[in-house]
Amino acid sequence: MARTDALNRLLVIDDDEDVAEFVKDVAEELEFDVAVANDHGQFRNCYDAFMPTIIVLDLSMPDMDGIEYLRVLGEKECRANVLLLSGFDSRVLKTAVRLGEDKGLVMSGALQKPIALEVLRGNLEALQRKASPVTVAGLETAVSAKELYLDYQPKIRLRNEDEKGTMISLSNGNWALDSCEALIRWRHPSQGIIRPDAFIPFAESHDMMVPLTDFVMEEMVSQLAAWSAEGFKPSIGFNVSPKSMTDIALPDRLAKMCDAANIEHNRVIAEITESAAMTDVQVSMDILTRLRLKGFRVAIDDFGTGYSSLVQLHRMPFTELKIDKSIIMELGIEEEAETITRSIIELAHNLGMEVCAEGVETEQCVEILRRLNCDILQGFYFSRPAESQSILTMSKGS
Ligand code: C2E
Ligand code: CA
Ligand code: CA
């Protein structure tokens, strides 16, 4: 059976034709496309063409047993969810699941024979892939029809407060504002608001990041101009995708946009993740240096999630380091988190960078970070990302 357009394609591998037929019926009721292999020959004939998204695999078969199938699937780098079937006890099934995981397979459970209809249906439903609202055409429309917009999250300055002036009024008091981070959202006509994690990776893998980042930069610059007209002059950070770190002309385009709107370059911060900066060090270095030469600030984002050392990063001209929220959210819970945070802050300061902690959700976290000499804090404790109008209101409230 050849591959179909169906989102869900299930391959059942079982020498027992009755069982295979039973699984097929249940799966077809759930609108799966189904292929059946009763032996190794049939498996070989259909696997590569059909590309299943789920495989239901019997462990004991006469010609080639389930464990050998797991090995073959592992060699084929199969990404389907694998569900095992067996008449053996649960310990055998558990061992087989572990074996599959060791071979890099996505093991999604094990069902004991005889299989109850409801149990099988429940398992298949849980693994069913739902159609994603994110498509190339949809995203192109989103850019051209302005369905995309930016929310802004305040970044609060703890140290050197007198250097940068703007204060903002939040529910927990008045704070010195360092800048805002621009975060993209998609107001989808039928799906409601879609978060960036649901469409940025798609845009990256479909070569759509240049128009998307241009949209973000243009929107950010016109927001800076609009706020300036109201007497509110913060800086804004925006996210540069790893894909854009090969876009050599980006610094020039950004500079042109700022100049056309009369925006000082030092009010713009480009945030680049650690892994993006390290993918092609030469090109990253080129882009980062040219951003700096033009007067923009550059921050290393999500620090602590990649494998680079601060020493490697030192060679790149970053002005700010943002510690990832996965570390910050452990402060006060895991002792190690404080040790790690303290070391990062000390090293970054010694290398001439300011430090921003992301994911600050509690007062306790603020106190720890104050004690550790962190410069800038960002997180739900202060404010969630908000619409530009709300940010302006916050700035006027103080
Ligand atoms: P990021 O750059 O690390 O952005 C911070 C994310 O953390 C935001 O999620 C923000 O809402 C969330 N956050 C902030 N404070 C807290 C907190 O206290 N607790 C928790 N749990 N979360 C907090 P968001 O807006 O969903 O963005 C997710 C990611 O999508 C961003 O991570 C960024 O990598 C990417 N992204 C957002 N906008 C853009 C964009 O314009 N371009 C590109 N290339 N990527 C973007
Ligand atoms: Ca960021
Ligand atoms: Ca981040």
JSON list of C-alpha atoms and ligand atoms in Angstrom, two decimals, residues 153 181-185 195-197 200 209 216 239-241 271 301-302 325 329 358-361 378-380 385, ligand 1:
[
{"chain": "A", "resi": 153, "resn": "GLN", "atom": "CA", "xyz": [6.72, 42.08, 27.95]},
{"chain": "A", "resi": 181, "resn": "GLU", "atom": "CA", "xyz": [10.59, 42.16, 24.57]},
{"chain": "A", "resi": 182, "resn": "ALA", "atom": "CA", "xyz": [8.48, 41.93, 21.42]},
{"chain": "A", "resi": 183, "resn": "LEU", "atom": "CA", "xyz": [6.76, 38.54, 21.14]},
{"chain": "A", "resi": 184, "resn": "ILE", "atom": "CA", "xyz": [4.87, 37.56, 18.03]},
{"chain": "A", "resi": 185, "resn": "ARG", "atom": "CA", "xyz": [1.32, 36.17, 17.98]},
{"chain": "A", "resi": 195, "resn": "ARG", "atom": "CA", "xyz": [1.40, 31.12, 20.11]},
{"chain": "A", "resi": 196, "resn": "PRO", "atom": "CA", "xyz": [4.81, 31.44, 18.44]},
{"chain": "A", "resi": 197, "resn": "ASP", "atom": "CA", "xyz": [5.93, 27.97, 19.52]},
{"chain": "A", "resi": 200, "resn": "ILE", "atom": "CA", "xyz": [7.80, 29.68, 14.33]},
{"chain": "A", "resi": 209, "resn": "MET", "atom": "CA", "xyz": [11.64, 33.43, 8.37]},
{"chain": "A", "resi": 216, "resn": "VAL", "atom": "CA", "xyz": [8.56, 41.88, 13.30]},
{"chain": "A", "resi": 239, "resn": "ASN", "atom": "CA", "xyz": [13.91, 37.62, 18.51]},
{"chain": "A", "resi": 240, "resn": "VAL", "atom": "CA", "xyz": [16.16, 36.64, 15.64]},
{"chain": "A", "resi": 241, "resn": "SER", "atom": "CA", "xyz": [15.55, 33.08, 14.51]},
{"chain": "A", "resi": 271, "resn": "GLU", "atom": "CA", "xyz": [18.01, 38.51, 20.87]},
{"chain": "A", "resi": 301, "resn": "ASP", "atom": "CA", "xyz": [18.89, 34.35, 24.58]},
{"chain": "A", "resi": 302, "resn": "ASP", "atom": "CA", "xyz": [17.92, 31.18, 26.46]},
{"chain": "A", "resi": 325, "resn": "LYS", "atom": "CA", "xyz": [13.69, 30.32, 32.48]},
{"chain": "A", "resi": 329, "resn": "MET", "atom": "CA", "xyz": [12.22, 28.85, 37.76]},
{"chain": "A", "resi": 358, "resn": "GLU", "atom": "CA", "xyz": [13.76, 35.24, 32.36]},
{"chain": "A", "resi": 359, "resn": "GLY", "atom": "CA", "xyz": [10.82, 33.41, 33.94]},
{"chain": "A", "resi": 360, "resn": "VAL", "atom": "CA", "xyz": [10.69, 35.39, 37.21]},
{"chain": "A", "resi": 361, "resn": "GLU", "atom": "CA", "xyz": [7.37, 34.35, 38.72]},
{"chain": "A", "resi": 378, "resn": "GLN", "atom": "CA", "xyz": [11.55, 39.53, 33.16]},
{"chain": "A", "resi": 379, "resn": "GLY", "atom": "CA", "xyz": [8.62, 37.33, 34.05]},
{"chain": "A", "resi": 380, "resn": "PHE", "atom": "CA", "xyz": [5.00, 36.89, 35.02]},
{"chain": "A", "resi": 385, "resn": "PRO", "atom": "CA", "xyz": [3.32, 39.93, 27.58]},
{"chain": "B", "resi": 1, "resn": "C2E", "atom": "P1", "xyz": [11.67, 33.52, 24.34]},
{"chain": "B", "resi": 1, "resn": "C2E", "atom": "O1", "xyz": [12.43, 34.40, 23.42]},
{"chain": "B", "resi": 1, "resn": "C2E", "atom": "O2", "xyz": [12.45, 32.79, 25.39]},
{"chain": "B", "resi": 1, "resn": "C2E", "atom": "O3", "xyz": [10.52, 34.41, 24.98]},
{"chain": "B", "resi": 1, "resn": "C2E", "atom": "C1", "xyz": [10.10, 34.33, 26.30]},
{"chain": "B", "resi": 1, "resn": "C2E", "atom": "C2", "xyz": [8.92, 33.41, 26.45]},
{"chain": "B", "resi": 1, "resn": "C2E", "atom": "O4", "xyz": [8.75, 33.14, 27.84]},
{"chain": "B", "resi": 1, "resn": "C2E", "atom": "C3", "xyz": [7.61, 34.06, 26.00]},
{"chain": "B", "resi": 1, "resn": "C2E", "atom": "O5", "xyz": [6.78, 33.02, 25.48]},
{"chain": "B", "resi": 1, "resn": "C2E", "atom": "C4", "xyz": [7.04, 34.58, 27.31]},
{"chain": "B", "resi": 1, "resn": "C2E", "atom": "O6", "xyz": [5.64, 34.72, 27.30]},
{"chain": "B", "resi": 1, "resn": "C2E", "atom": "C5", "xyz": [7.46, 33.49, 28.26]},
{"chain": "B", "resi": 1, "resn": "C2E", "atom": "N1", "xyz": [7.57, 33.97, 29.64]},
{"chain": "B", "resi": 1, "resn": "C2E", "atom": "C6", "xyz": [7.90, 35.20, 30.05]},
{"chain": "B", "resi": 1, "resn": "C2E", "atom": "N2", "xyz": [7.90, 35.30, 31.38]},
{"chain": "B", "resi": 1, "resn": "C2E", "atom": "C7", "xyz": [7.55, 34.07, 31.85]},
{"chain": "B", "resi": 1, "resn": "C2E", "atom": "C8", "xyz": [7.35, 33.52, 33.17]},
{"chain": "B", "resi": 1, "resn": "C2E", "atom": "O7", "xyz": [7.52, 34.17, 34.19]},
{"chain": "B", "resi": 1, "resn": "C2E", "atom": "N3", "xyz": [7.00, 32.21, 33.23]},
{"chain": "B", "resi": 1, "resn": "C2E", "atom": "C9", "xyz": [6.82, 31.45, 32.13]},
{"chain": "B", "resi": 1, "resn": "C2E", "atom": "N4", "xyz": [6.45, 30.19, 32.30]},
{"chain": "B", "resi": 1, "resn": "C2E", "atom": "N5", "xyz": [6.98, 31.94, 30.87]},
{"chain": "B", "resi": 1, "resn": "C2E", "atom": "C10", "xyz": [7.34, 33.23, 30.74]},
{"chain": "B", "resi": 1, "resn": "C2E", "atom": "P2", "xyz": [6.09, 33.14, 24.04]},
{"chain": "B", "resi": 1, "resn": "C2E", "atom": "O8", "xyz": [5.59, 34.53, 23.79]},
{"chain": "B", "resi": 1, "resn": "C2E", "atom": "O9", "xyz": [5.11, 32.02, 23.94]},
{"chain": "B", "resi": 1, "resn": "C2E", "atom": "O10", "xyz": [7.28, 32.90, 23.04]},
{"chain": "B", "resi": 1, "resn": "C2E", "atom": "C11", "xyz": [7.89, 31.65, 22.95]},
{"chain": "B", "resi": 1, "resn": "C2E", "atom": "C12", "xyz": [9.11, 31.70, 22.06]},
{"chain": "B", "resi": 1, "resn": "C2E", "atom": "O11", "xyz": [8.76, 31.94, 20.68]},
{"chain": "B", "resi": 1, "resn": "C2E", "atom": "C13", "xyz": [10.09, 32.81, 22.41]},
{"chain": "B", "resi": 1, "resn": "C2E", "atom": "O12", "xyz": [10.87, 32.39, 23.51]},
{"chain": "B", "resi": 1, "resn": "C2E", "atom": "C14", "xyz": [10.87, 32.94, 21.13]},
{"chain": "B", "resi": 1, "resn": "C2E", "atom": "O13", "xyz": [11.87, 31.96, 21.05]},
{"chain": "B", "resi": 1, "resn": "C2E", "atom": "C15", "xyz": [9.83, 32.63, 20.07]},
{"chain": "B", "resi": 1, "resn": "C2E", "atom": "N6", "xyz": [9.37, 33.91, 19.50]},
{"chain": "B", "resi": 1, "resn": "C2E", "atom": "C16", "xyz": [8.45, 34.78, 19.97]},
{"chain": "B", "resi": 1, "resn": "C2E", "atom": "N7", "xyz": [8.33, 35.83, 19.12]},
{"chain": "B", "resi": 1, "resn": "C2E", "atom": "C17", "xyz": [9.20, 35.63, 18.11]},
{"chain": "B", "resi": 1, "resn": "C2E", "atom": "C18", "xyz": [9.57, 36.38, 16.94]},
{"chain": "B", "resi": 1, "resn": "C2E", "atom": "O14", "xyz": [9.08, 37.48, 16.67]},
{"chain": "B", "resi": 1, "resn": "C2E", "atom": "N8", "xyz": [10.52, 35.82, 16.13]},
{"chain": "B", "resi": 1, "resn": "C2E", "atom": "C19", "xyz": [11.13, 34.64, 16.42]},
{"chain": "B", "resi": 1, "resn": "C2E", "atom": "N9", "xyz": [12.06, 34.17, 15.57]},
{"chain": "B", "resi": 1, "resn": "C2E", "atom": "N10", "xyz": [10.82, 33.91, 17.51]},
{"chain": "B", "resi": 1, "resn": "C2E", "atom": "C20", "xyz": [9.86, 34.40, 18.35]}
]
